CSV table of C-alpha atoms in Angstrom, one decimal:
chain,number,residue,atom,x,y,z
A,128,ASP,CA,-9.0,19.9,-14.6
A,129,THR,CA,-5.3,18.9,-14.1
A,130,ALA,CA,-4.3,19.6,-10.5
A,131,VAL,CA,-0.5,19.8,-11.1
A,132,SER,CA,0.6,20.4,-14.6
A,133,GLN,CA,4.1,20.5,-16.0
A,134,THR,CA,5.4,21.6,-19.3
A,135,PRO,CA,7.0,20.3,-21.4
A,136,LYS,CA,6.3,16.6,-21.1
A,137,TYR,CA,9.5,15.7,-23.1
A,138,LEU,CA,12.6,17.8,-23.4
A,139,VAL,CA,15.5,16.7,-25.6
A,140,THR,CA,18.5,18.9,-25.7
A,141,GLN,CA,22.3,19.0,-26.1
A,142,MET,CA,24.9,19.3,-23.5
A,143,GLY,CA,25.7,22.8,-22.5
A,144,ASN,CA,22.3,24.2,-23.3
A,145,ASP,CA,20.0,26.0,-20.8
A,146,LYS,CA,16.4,24.9,-20.4
A,147,SER,CA,13.4,25.5,-18.2
A,148,ILE,CA,10.5,23.4,-16.9
A,149,LYS,CA,7.4,25.0,-15.8
A,150,CYS,CA,4.9,23.9,-13.1
A,151,GLU,CA,1.5,25.1,-12.1
A,152,GLN,CA,-0.9,23.9,-9.5
A,153,ASN,CA,-4.6,24.8,-9.1
A,154,LEU,CA,-5.2,23.2,-5.8
A,155,GLY,CA,-4.6,26.2,-3.7
A,156,HIS,CA,-1.6,24.5,-2.0
A,157,ASP,CA,1.0,26.5,-0.1
A,158,THR,CA,4.0,24.2,-0.7
A,159,MET,CA,5.5,23.1,-4.0
A,160,TYR,CA,8.4,20.7,-4.8
A,161,TRP,CA,10.8,19.5,-7.4
A,162,TYR,CA,11.8,15.9,-7.4
A,163,LYS,CA,14.3,14.1,-9.7
A,164,GLN,CA,13.6,10.4,-10.6
A,165,ASP,CA,16.5,8.5,-12.1
A,166,SER,CA,16.5,5.6,-14.4
A,167,LYS,CA,16.1,3.1,-11.5
A,168,LYS,CA,13.0,5.0,-10.3
A,169,PHE,CA,14.8,6.4,-7.3
A,170,LEU,CA,13.2,9.7,-6.2
A,171,LYS,CA,15.2,12.5,-4.7
A,172,ILE,CA,13.9,15.8,-3.5
A,173,MET,CA,15.6,18.9,-5.0
A,174,PHE,CA,13.7,21.9,-3.7
A,175,SER,CA,10.7,22.9,-1.8
A,176,TYR,CA,8.9,26.3,-1.6
A,177,ASN,CA,6.3,27.4,0.8
A,178,ASN,CA,4.4,30.6,-0.1
A,179,LYS,CA,7.2,31.5,-2.5
A,180,GLU,CA,9.9,31.0,0.1
A,181,LEU,CA,12.6,28.4,-0.3
A,182,ILE,CA,12.5,26.0,2.6
A,183,ILE,CA,14.3,22.9,1.3
A,184,ASN,CA,17.4,23.1,-0.8
A,185,GLU,CA,19.1,19.7,-1.1
A,186,THR,CA,22.6,19.2,-2.4
A,187,VAL,CA,21.9,20.2,-6.0
A,188,PRO,CA,24.4,21.7,-8.4
A,189,ASN,CA,24.2,25.5,-8.7
A,190,ARG,CA,23.2,25.0,-12.3
A,191,PHE,CA,19.7,24.2,-11.1
A,192,SER,CA,17.7,27.3,-10.0
A,193,PRO,CA,14.1,27.2,-8.9
A,194,LYS,CA,11.9,30.2,-9.2
A,195,SER,CA,8.5,30.7,-7.6
A,196,PRO,CA,6.7,33.9,-9.0
A,197,ASP,CA,3.6,33.1,-6.9
A,198,LYS,CA,2.5,30.2,-4.7
A,199,ALA,CA,0.8,28.5,-7.6
A,200,HIS,CA,3.9,28.3,-9.8
A,201,LEU,CA,7.3,26.8,-9.4
A,202,ASN,CA,9.7,26.7,-12.3
A,203,LEU,CA,13.0,25.0,-12.7
A,204,HIS,CA,15.8,26.5,-14.8
A,205,ILE,CA,18.9,24.4,-15.6
A,206,ASN,CA,22.1,25.9,-17.0
A,207,SER,CA,24.8,24.2,-18.8
A,208,LEU,CA,23.1,20.9,-19.1
A,209,GLU,CA,25.1,17.7,-18.6
A,210,LEU,CA,24.5,14.1,-19.6
A,211,GLY,CA,23.9,13.2,-15.9
A,212,ASP,CA,21.0,15.6,-15.8
A,213,SER,CA,18.9,13.2,-17.9
A,214,ALA,CA,16.1,12.0,-15.7
A,215,VAL,CA,12.4,12.5,-15.1
A,216,TYR,CA,11.6,15.7,-13.1
A,217,PHE,CA,8.4,15.8,-11.1
A,218,CYS,CA,6.7,18.8,-9.7
A,219,ALA,CA,4.5,18.3,-6.7
A,220,SER,CA,2.4,20.3,-4.2
A,221,SER,CA,0.9,19.9,-0.8
A,222,SER,CA,-1.4,21.8,1.5
A,223,GLY,CA,1.1,21.8,4.3
A,224,THR,CA,4.5,20.2,4.8
A,225,GLY,CA,4.9,17.0,2.8
A,226,ALA,CA,5.8,15.2,6.0
A,227,TYR,CA,2.2,15.0,7.0
A,228,SER,CA,0.1,16.2,4.0
A,229,PRO,CA,-0.2,14.1,0.9
A,230,LEU,CA,1.8,15.2,-2.1
A,231,HIS,CA,0.1,15.7,-5.5
A,232,PHE,CA,2.4,15.1,-8.4
A,233,GLY,CA,2.4,16.2,-12.0
A,234,ASN,CA,3.0,13.7,-14.7
A,235,GLY,CA,6.7,14.5,-15.1
A,236,THR,CA,9.1,16.0,-17.6
A,237,ARG,CA,11.4,13.5,-19.2
A,238,LEU,CA,14.7,15.3,-19.9
A,239,THR,CA,17.2,13.8,-22.2
A,240,VAL,CA,20.6,15.4,-22.6
A,241,THR,CA,22.6,14.2,-25.6
B,139,GLY,CA,19.3,9.8,9.7
B,140,ASP,CA,15.7,8.8,8.8
B,141,SER,CA,15.4,6.2,6.1
B,142,VAL,CA,13.0,3.8,4.4
B,143,THR,CA,13.9,0.4,3.0
B,144,GLN,CA,11.6,-1.6,0.6
B,145,MET,CA,11.9,-5.0,-0.7
B,146,GLU,CA,13.7,-5.3,-4.0
B,147,GLY,CA,11.7,-5.7,-7.2
B,148,PRO,CA,10.5,-6.5,-9.7
B,149,VAL,CA,7.7,-8.6,-8.2
B,150,THR,CA,5.8,-10.7,-10.7
B,151,LEU,CA,2.4,-12.2,-9.7
B,152,SER,CA,-0.5,-13.9,-11.4
B,153,GLU,CA,-3.9,-12.2,-11.3
B,154,GLU,CA,-5.8,-12.9,-8.0
B,155,ALA,CA,-2.5,-13.7,-6.1
B,156,PHE,CA,-1.8,-12.3,-2.7
B,157,LEU,CA,0.5,-9.3,-2.6
B,158,THR,CA,3.0,-8.3,0.1
B,159,ILE,CA,5.5,-5.5,-0.4
B,160,ASN,CA,7.7,-5.1,2.7
B,161,CYS,CA,8.7,-1.7,4.0
B,162,THR,CA,10.8,-0.9,7.1
B,163,TYR,CA,11.9,2.4,8.4
B,164,THR,CA,14.3,4.1,10.7
B,165,ALA,CA,13.2,7.4,12.3
B,166,THR,CA,13.4,9.4,15.4
B,167,GLY,CA,10.3,11.0,16.7
B,168,TYR,CA,6.8,10.0,15.4
B,169,PRO,CA,6.7,9.8,11.6
B,170,SER,CA,3.7,9.5,9.3
B,171,LEU,CA,3.9,6.7,6.8
B,172,PHE,CA,2.7,6.6,3.3
B,173,TRP,CA,2.4,4.3,0.3
B,174,TYR,CA,2.4,6.0,-3.1
B,175,VAL,CA,1.8,4.3,-6.5
B,176,GLN,CA,3.2,5.3,-9.9
B,177,TYR,CA,1.5,3.9,-12.9
B,178,PRO,CA,3.4,3.9,-16.2
B,179,GLY,CA,4.0,7.3,-17.6
B,180,GLU,CA,2.4,9.1,-14.7
B,181,GLY,CA,3.4,10.9,-11.5
B,182,LEU,CA,3.0,9.4,-8.1
B,183,GLN,CA,-0.3,9.4,-6.3
B,184,LEU,CA,-1.1,8.7,-2.7
B,185,LEU,CA,-2.4,5.2,-2.1
B,186,LEU,CA,-2.8,5.2,1.6
B,187,LYS,CA,-1.3,6.6,4.8
B,188,ALA,CA,-1.1,6.1,8.6
B,189,THR,CA,-0.2,8.8,11.0
B,190,LYS,CA,0.4,6.9,14.3
B,191,ALA,CA,1.3,3.5,15.6
B,192,ASP,CA,-1.3,0.7,15.0
B,193,ASP,CA,-3.2,2.8,12.5
B,194,LYS,CA,-4.3,0.9,9.4
B,195,GLY,CA,-4.4,2.7,6.1
B,196,SER,CA,-6.6,1.2,3.3
B,197,ASN,CA,-7.6,2.1,-0.2
B,198,LYS,CA,-8.6,0.2,-3.4
B,199,GLY,CA,-8.2,-3.1,-1.6
B,200,PHE,CA,-4.7,-2.3,-0.4
B,201,GLU,CA,-3.9,-2.2,3.3
B,202,ALA,CA,-0.9,-1.4,5.5
B,203,THR,CA,-0.6,-1.2,9.3
B,204,TYR,CA,1.8,1.1,11.1
B,205,ARG,CA,3.8,-1.2,13.4
B,206,LYS,CA,6.1,0.7,15.7
B,207,GLU,CA,7.5,-2.3,17.5
B,208,THR,CA,8.8,-3.7,14.2
B,209,THR,CA,9.2,-0.3,12.5
B,210,SER,CA,7.3,-1.7,9.5
B,211,PHE,CA,4.6,-0.6,7.1
B,212,HIS,CA,4.1,-3.6,4.8
B,213,LEU,CA,1.6,-3.2,1.9
B,214,GLU,CA,-0.8,-6.0,1.3
B,215,LYS,CA,-3.6,-6.8,-1.1
B,216,GLY,CA,-5.6,-10.0,-1.1
B,217,SER,CA,-6.2,-10.4,-4.8
B,218,VAL,CA,-4.2,-8.4,-7.3
B,219,GLN,CA,-5.4,-7.4,-10.8
B,220,VAL,CA,-3.5,-6.7,-14.0
B,221,SER,CA,-4.4,-3.0,-13.5
B,222,ASP,CA,-2.3,-3.0,-10.2
B,223,SER,CA,0.9,-3.2,-12.2
B,224,ALA,CA,2.9,-0.2,-11.2
B,225,VAL,CA,5.8,1.0,-9.0
B,226,TYR,CA,5.0,1.3,-5.3
B,227,PHE,CA,6.8,3.6,-3.0
B,228,CYS,CA,6.9,3.6,0.8
B,229,ALA,CA,7.6,6.9,2.3
B,230,LEU,CA,8.0,8.5,5.7
B,231,GLY,CA,7.6,12.1,6.8
B,232,THR,CA,8.8,13.8,9.9
B,233,TYR,CA,9.6,17.3,10.9
B,234,ASN,CA,13.1,16.1,11.7
B,235,GLN,CA,13.9,16.4,8.0
B,236,GLY,CA,12.5,19.9,7.5
B,237,GLY,CA,9.1,18.6,6.6
B,238,LYS,CA,10.2,16.6,3.6
B,239,LEU,CA,9.1,13.2,2.6
B,240,ILE,CA,11.7,10.4,2.5
B,241,PHE,CA,11.0,7.8,-0.2
B,242,GLY,CA,12.0,4.2,-0.4
B,243,GLN,CA,13.6,3.0,-3.6
B,244,GLY,CA,10.3,1.7,-5.1
B,245,THR,CA,9.1,-1.8,-5.9
B,246,GLU,CA,7.9,-2.6,-9.3
B,247,LEU,CA,4.9,-4.9,-9.5
B,248,SER,CA,3.9,-6.8,-12.6
B,249,VAL,CA,0.7,-8.7,-12.6
B,250,LYS,CA,0.1,-11.3,-15.4
B,251,PRO,CA,-3.3,-12.4,-16.5
C-alpha cells in the first residue's frame, strides 16, 4: 500500500492554464505539506496543514492555493501557470510537526509548463 | 535565521570507498537533525536522525553524530555500494520555524562499480 500518493505523476501544460495536483495519505498523520523541488534539487516548503488547518504558508504567489478537505487529503491548485512554475512538487505527511517527526514523501509530480 | 549548509556535489566514488558528506547548521534552541535520501525518480525518505547533542543516528550502514560544539551532522558510510547512488539531504527542525523542516541544498552521490 502506498503511504503517500500523488496524482498525476507527470503534468505537461501551457502557460496560462489552471491545474490541480492531488495528494492522499493513509498513514493517519495529522500534518501534510507541499514542497517544491527545482531543477537543482533545492527543496522549498510551500504550505503545511494540520488537521485541515493551514499552519505554514511560505511566500508563495497567490496563484497557488492549497485545499484540505480532510486530514488525509491535501490538494494543490495552481492558476495561470507560468514557465517558472515548472518543477517537481512533493506532498508529504508527518504524525506531528515535521521539526521532530519524520516526513513521509510521495513520489512527486513533475510539472512542465510550456 | 536557522539554516543548513551541505558540501557541494556531485560526489563520485568507487564501490567500497569511504563516504563523508559534510553538513553544518545554524540554529537557535535545540534542533533535531535529519538525513534524508532521494533515489532517482522517487520522493525523499528518512535515512537517520538525532534529536540531541552527542546522539548518533544510524541506518543501512550510514551514521551521523550530532555535534553541538562544531554545529555539525556529517554523514558517513564505511563502504559504499552502487545502490547508494542518490541525493542526500541534511535537514534541521526546530519550533522556531513554526515546526517546519529546513533542508540543505542536497548532495548528489554517484558510486561507480
